[in-house]
Coordinates of C-alpha atoms in Angstrom, one line a residue:
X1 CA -21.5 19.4 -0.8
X2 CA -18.0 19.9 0.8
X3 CA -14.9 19.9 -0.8
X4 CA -12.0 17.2 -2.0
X5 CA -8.3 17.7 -2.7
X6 CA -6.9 15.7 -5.6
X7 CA -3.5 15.4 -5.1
X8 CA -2.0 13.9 -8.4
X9 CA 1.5 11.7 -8.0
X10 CA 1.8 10.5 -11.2
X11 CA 0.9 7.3 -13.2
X12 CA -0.9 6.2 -16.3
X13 CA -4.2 8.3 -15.4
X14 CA -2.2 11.2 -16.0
X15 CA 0.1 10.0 -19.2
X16 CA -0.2 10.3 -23.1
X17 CA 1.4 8.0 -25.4
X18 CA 4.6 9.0 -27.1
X19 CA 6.9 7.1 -29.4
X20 CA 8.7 5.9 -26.1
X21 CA 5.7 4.1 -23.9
X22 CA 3.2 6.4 -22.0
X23 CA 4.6 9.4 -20.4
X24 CA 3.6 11.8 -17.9
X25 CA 1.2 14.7 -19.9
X26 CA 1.3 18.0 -19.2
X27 CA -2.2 20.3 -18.6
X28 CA -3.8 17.2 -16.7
X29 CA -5.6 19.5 -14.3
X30 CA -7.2 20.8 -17.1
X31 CA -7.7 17.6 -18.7
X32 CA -9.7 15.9 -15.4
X33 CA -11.3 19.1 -15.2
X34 CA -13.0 18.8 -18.7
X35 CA -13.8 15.1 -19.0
X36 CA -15.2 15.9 -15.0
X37 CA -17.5 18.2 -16.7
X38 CA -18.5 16.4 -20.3
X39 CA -19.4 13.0 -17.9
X40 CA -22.7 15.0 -17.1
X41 CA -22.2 13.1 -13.3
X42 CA -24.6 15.4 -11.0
X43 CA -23.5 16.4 -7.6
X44 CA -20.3 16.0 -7.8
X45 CA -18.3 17.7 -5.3
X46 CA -16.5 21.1 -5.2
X47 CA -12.4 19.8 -5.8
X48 CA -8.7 21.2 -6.0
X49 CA -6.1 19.6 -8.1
X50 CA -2.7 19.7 -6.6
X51 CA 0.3 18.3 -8.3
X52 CA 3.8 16.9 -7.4
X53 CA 6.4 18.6 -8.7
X54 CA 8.4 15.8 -10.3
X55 CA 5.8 13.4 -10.6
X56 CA 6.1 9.6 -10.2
X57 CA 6.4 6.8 -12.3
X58 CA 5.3 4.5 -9.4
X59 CA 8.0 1.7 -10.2
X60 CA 10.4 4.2 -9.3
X61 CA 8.7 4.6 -6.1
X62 CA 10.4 5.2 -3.0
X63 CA 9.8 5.2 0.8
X64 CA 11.0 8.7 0.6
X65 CA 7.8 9.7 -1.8
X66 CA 5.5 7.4 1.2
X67 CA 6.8 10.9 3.5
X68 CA 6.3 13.1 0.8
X69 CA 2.4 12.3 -0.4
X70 CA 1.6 12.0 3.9
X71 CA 3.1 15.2 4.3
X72 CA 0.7 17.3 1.7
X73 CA -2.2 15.3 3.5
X74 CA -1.5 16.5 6.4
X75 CA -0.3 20.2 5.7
X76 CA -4.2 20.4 4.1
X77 CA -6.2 17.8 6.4
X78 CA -8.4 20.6 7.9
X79 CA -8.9 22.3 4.7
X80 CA -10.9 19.7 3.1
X81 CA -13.8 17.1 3.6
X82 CA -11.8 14.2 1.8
X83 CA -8.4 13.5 -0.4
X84 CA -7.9 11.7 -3.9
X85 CA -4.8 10.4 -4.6
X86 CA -4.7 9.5 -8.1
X87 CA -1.4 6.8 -7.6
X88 CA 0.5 4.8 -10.5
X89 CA -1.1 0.9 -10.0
X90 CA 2.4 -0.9 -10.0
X91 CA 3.4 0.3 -6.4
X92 CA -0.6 2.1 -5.0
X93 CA -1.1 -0.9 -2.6
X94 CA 2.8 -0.1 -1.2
X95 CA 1.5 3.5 -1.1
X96 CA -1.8 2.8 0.8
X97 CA -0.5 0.7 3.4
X98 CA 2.1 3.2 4.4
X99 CA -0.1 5.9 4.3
X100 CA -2.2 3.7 6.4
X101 CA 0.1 3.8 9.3
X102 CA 1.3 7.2 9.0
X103 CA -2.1 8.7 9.1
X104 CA -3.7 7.0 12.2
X105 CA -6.5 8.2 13.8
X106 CA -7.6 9.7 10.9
X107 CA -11.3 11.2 10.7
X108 CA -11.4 11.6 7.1
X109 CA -11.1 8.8 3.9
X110 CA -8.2 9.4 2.2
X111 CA -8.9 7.3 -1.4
X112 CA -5.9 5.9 -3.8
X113 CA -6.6 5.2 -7.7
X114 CA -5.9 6.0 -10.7
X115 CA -6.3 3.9 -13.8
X116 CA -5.0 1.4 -16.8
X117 CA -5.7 3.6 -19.6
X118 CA -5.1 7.2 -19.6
X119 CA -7.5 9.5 -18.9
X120 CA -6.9 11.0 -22.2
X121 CA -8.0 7.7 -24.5
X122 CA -11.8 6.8 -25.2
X123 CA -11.3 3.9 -23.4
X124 CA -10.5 5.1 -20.1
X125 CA -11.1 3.5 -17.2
X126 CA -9.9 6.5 -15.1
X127 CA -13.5 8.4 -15.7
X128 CA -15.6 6.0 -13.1
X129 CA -12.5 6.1 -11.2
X130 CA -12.1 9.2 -10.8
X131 CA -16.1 9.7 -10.4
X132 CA -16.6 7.2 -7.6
X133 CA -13.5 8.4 -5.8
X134 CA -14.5 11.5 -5.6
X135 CA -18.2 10.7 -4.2
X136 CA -16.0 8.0 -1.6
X137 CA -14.3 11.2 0.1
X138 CA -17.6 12.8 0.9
X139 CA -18.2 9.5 3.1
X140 CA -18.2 10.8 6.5
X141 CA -18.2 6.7 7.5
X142 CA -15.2 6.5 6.0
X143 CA -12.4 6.9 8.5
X144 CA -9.4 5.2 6.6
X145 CA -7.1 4.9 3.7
X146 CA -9.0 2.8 0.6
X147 CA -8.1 1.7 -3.0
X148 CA -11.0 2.1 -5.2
X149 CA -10.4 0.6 -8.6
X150 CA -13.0 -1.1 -11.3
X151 CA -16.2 -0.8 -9.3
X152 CA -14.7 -1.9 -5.8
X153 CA -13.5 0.0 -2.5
X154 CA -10.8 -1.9 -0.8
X155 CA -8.7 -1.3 2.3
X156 CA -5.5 -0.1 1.2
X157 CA -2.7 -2.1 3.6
X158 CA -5.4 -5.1 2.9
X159 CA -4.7 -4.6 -1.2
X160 CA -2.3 -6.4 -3.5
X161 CA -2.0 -6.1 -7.4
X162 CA -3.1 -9.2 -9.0
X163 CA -3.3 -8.1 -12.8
X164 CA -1.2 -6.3 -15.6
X165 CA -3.6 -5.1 -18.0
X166 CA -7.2 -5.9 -17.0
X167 CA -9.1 -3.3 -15.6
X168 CA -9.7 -5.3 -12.2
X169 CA -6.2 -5.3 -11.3
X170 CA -6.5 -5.3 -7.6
X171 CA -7.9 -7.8 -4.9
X172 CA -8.2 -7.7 -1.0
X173 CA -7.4 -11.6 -0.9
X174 CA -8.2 -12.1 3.0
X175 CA -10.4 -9.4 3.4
X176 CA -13.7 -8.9 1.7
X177 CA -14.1 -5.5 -0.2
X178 CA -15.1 -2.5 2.1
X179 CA -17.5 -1.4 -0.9
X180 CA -19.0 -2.4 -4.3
X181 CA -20.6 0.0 -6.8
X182 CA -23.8 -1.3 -8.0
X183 CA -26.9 1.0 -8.6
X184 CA -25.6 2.8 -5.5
X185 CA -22.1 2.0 -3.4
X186 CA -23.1 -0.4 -1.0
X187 CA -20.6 -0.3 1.9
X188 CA -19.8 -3.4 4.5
X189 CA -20.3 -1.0 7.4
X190 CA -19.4 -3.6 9.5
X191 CA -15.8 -3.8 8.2
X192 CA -15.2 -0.4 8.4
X193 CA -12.7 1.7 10.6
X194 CA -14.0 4.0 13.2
X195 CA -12.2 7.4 13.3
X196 CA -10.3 7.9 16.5
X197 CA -7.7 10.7 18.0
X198 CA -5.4 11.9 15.0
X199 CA -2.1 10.5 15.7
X200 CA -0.6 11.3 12.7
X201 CA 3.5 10.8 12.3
X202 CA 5.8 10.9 9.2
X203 CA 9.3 9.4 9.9
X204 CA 11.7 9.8 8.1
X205 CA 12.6 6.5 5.9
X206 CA 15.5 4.6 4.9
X207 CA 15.3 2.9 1.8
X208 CA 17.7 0.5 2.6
X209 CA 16.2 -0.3 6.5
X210 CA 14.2 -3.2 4.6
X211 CA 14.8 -5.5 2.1
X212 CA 12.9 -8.7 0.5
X213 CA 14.1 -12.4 0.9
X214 CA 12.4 -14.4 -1.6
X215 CA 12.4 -18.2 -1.0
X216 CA 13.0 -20.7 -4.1
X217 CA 13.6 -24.1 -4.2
X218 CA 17.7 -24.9 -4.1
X219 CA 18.1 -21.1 -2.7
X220 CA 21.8 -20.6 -1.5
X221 CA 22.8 -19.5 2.2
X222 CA 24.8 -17.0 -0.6
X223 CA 21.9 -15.5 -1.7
X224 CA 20.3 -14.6 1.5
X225 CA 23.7 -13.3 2.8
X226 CA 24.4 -11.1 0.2
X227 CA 20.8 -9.7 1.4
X228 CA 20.8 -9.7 4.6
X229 CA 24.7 -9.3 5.7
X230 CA 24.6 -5.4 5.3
X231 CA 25.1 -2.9 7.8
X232 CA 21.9 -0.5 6.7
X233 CA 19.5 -3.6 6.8
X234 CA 17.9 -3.5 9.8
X235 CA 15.0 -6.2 8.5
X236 CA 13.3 -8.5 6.0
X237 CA 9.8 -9.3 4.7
X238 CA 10.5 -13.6 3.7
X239 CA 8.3 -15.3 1.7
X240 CA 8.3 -18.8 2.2
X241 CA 6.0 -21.8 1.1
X242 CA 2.6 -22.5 2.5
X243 CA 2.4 -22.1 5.7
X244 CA 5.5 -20.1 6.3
X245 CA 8.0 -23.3 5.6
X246 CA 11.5 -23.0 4.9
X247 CA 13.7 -25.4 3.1
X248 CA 15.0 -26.1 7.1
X249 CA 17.5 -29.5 5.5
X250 CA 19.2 -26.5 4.2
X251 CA 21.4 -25.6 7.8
X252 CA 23.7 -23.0 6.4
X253 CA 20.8 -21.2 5.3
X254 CA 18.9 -21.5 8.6
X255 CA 22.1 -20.2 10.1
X256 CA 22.4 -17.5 8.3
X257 CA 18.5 -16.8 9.4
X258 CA 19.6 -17.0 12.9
X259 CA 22.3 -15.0 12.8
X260 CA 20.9 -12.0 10.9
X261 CA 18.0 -12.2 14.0
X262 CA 20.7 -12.4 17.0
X263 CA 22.5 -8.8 15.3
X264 CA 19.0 -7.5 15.8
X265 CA 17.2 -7.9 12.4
X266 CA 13.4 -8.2 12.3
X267 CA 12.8 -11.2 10.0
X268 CA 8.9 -11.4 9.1
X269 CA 7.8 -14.3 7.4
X270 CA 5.4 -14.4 4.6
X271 CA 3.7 -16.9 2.8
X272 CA 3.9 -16.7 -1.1
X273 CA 0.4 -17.4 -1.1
X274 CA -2.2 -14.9 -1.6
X275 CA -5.2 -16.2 0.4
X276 CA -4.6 -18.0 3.9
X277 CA -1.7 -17.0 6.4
X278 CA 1.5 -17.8 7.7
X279 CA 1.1 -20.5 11.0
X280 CA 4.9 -21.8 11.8
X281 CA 3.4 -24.4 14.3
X282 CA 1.9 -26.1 11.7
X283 CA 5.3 -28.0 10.7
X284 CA 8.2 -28.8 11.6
X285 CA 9.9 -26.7 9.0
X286 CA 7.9 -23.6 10.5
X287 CA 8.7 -24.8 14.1
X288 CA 12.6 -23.9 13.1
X289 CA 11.7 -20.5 12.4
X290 CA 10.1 -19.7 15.5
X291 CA 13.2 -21.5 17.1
X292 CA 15.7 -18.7 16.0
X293 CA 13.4 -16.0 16.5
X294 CA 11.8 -15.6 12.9
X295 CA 8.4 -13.8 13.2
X296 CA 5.4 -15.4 11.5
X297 CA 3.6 -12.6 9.4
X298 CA 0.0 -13.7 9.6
X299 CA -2.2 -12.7 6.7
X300 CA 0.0 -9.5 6.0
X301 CA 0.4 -8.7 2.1
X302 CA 3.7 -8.6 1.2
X303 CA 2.8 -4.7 0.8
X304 CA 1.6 -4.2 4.3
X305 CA 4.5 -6.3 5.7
X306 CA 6.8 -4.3 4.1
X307 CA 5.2 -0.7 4.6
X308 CA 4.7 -1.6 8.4
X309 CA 7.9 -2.7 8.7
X310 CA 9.8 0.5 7.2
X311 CA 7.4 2.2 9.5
X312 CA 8.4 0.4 12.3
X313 CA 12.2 0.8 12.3
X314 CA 11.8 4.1 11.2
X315 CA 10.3 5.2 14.4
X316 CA 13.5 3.7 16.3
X317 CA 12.0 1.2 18.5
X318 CA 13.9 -1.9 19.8
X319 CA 13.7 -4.9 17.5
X320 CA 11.7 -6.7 19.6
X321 CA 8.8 -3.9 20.1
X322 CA 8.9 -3.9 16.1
X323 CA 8.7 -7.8 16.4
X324 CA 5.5 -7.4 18.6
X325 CA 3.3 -4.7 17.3
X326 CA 3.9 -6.2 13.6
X327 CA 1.3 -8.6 14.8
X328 CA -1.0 -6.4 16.0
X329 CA -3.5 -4.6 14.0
X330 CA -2.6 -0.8 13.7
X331 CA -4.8 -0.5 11.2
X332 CA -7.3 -3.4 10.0
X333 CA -3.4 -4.4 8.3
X334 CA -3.6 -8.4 9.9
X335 CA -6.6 -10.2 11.2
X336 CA -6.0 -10.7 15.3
X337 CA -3.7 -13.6 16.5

């Protein structure tokens, strides 16, 4: 049957209620180990549990903890068949596109989830989870790094967290699931990764290389300064309107924009929108990003964009080899342009 690793990082899957909110339980080996068992689920396969240290609340995630989870992959990749990373939900689809891009090459699925009750309530929904992930990394086919949550397999650097407190709290929005549990897991073979030449590599990150530049309507050239005007920052995942549009009338703003690219910052726009994809040639307004040097992000999540691009710089290329291969698909990250 093989053999999985579960490596445990944290989140709710793995918390118990207290008079404070949910926190971190301890004995949760022992825990997945025993509702594993009382399930009755046949064939399951042969797993280890490993667990971080200092586990993670994932909204105290950190491009540090991206190095730290590749690292354990890799320091057991040819001891096991497949690898479960039970993940908090708030920051997994962060977590899956960088591991994406760390682990290329990779010849074996590597599955995020976790859950939005505990595993220690009736109500669970970490059980099928847990289940289903498990019977994912003995999928030879599979050859990348997936979120499987509430009865669907997604790509992980395709996923984005939609929902707070339903049970199907993540979506692929430009990219149709990978999987779908039914009677059986029926996979989209056709969408799927082929394995290639392990290539892995783990930079080291700097949490400041990248920041976020939110567009709002009446947003001050102040604002985006006080972002971008910092020595560590060394790029920025916009998100503009549509299209990729900026509020353009605004010149100080659009100065500021151009001025952050000439000192060698990668700027990558991204639409606010979920579905669809950033096209600056559509408009005018677009057209002015292009003009200063403002790359145009595709159909990148905002999660991919930014993974890729902390990637990226932290493999010290020049900004404008960043600027190019964030358009190409490392990974099944951004549909071909």
């Amino acid at each position: 049957m093989g053999r999985v690793l579960i490596l445990h990082t944290g989140g709710t899957i793995g918390c118990r209620a207290s008079s404070d909110g949910h926190r971190p339980a301890p004995g949760f080996a022992e825990l997945l180990r025993r509702r594993l068992w009382d399930s009755g689920e046949p064939e399951l396969p042969e797993f280890d549990v490993i667990e971080l240290g200092q586990l993670i609340d994932s909204a105290n995630l950190s491009p540090a903890h991206w190095a730290q989870i590749a690292g354990l992959l890799v320091v057991h990749w040819q001891d096991y068949d497949g690898f479960l990373v039970l993940h908090g939900t708030d920051t997994m689809a962060y977590t899956a596109s960088a591991l994406s891009f760390m682990l290329q090459g990779q010849d074996k699925p590597v599955i995020l989830t976790g859950s939005q009750i505990p595993l220690s309530e009736r109500r669970s929904d970490g059980l099928d989870n847990l289940i289903n992930g498990l019977h994912l990394c003995m999928t030879p086919m599979l050859a990348e790094v997936c979120v499987y949550f509430n009865g669907r397999l997604l790509r992980g650097n395709r996923t984005t967290k939609l929902k707070a407190t339903e049970l199907d709290a993540f979506a692929s929005p430009n990219l149709a699931p990978l999987g779908v549990a039914g009677i059986s897991m029926e996979l989209n073979r056709g969408l799927l990764l082929p394995a290639e030449s392990l290539s892995f590599r783990i930079p080291q990150f700097d949490a400041e290389a990248v920041t976020v530049l939110s567009l709002y309507p009446g947003i001050s050239a102040r604002a985006a300064r006080a972002l971008l005007d910092h020595e560590r920052v060394r790029g920025a995942v916009m998100l503009s309107f549509g299209v990729g549009n900026p509020p353009d009338a605004n010149t100080e703003l659009m100065q500021v924009l151009e001025q952050a690219v000439e000192r060698g910052q990668v700027i990558v726009n991204r639409t606010h929108c979920l579905y669809g994809k950033v096209d600056q040639g559509t408009y005018a307004t677009g057209n002015s990003l292009t003009r200063i040097g403002v790359t145009a992000g595709a159909d990148l999540t905002l999660e991919a964009a930014f993974a890729k691009l902390h990637y990226l710089l932290a493999l010290d290329l020049v900004p404008d080899q960043v600027r190019g291969l964030m358009l190409q698909p490392m990974r099944g990250e951004v549909s071909g342009v």
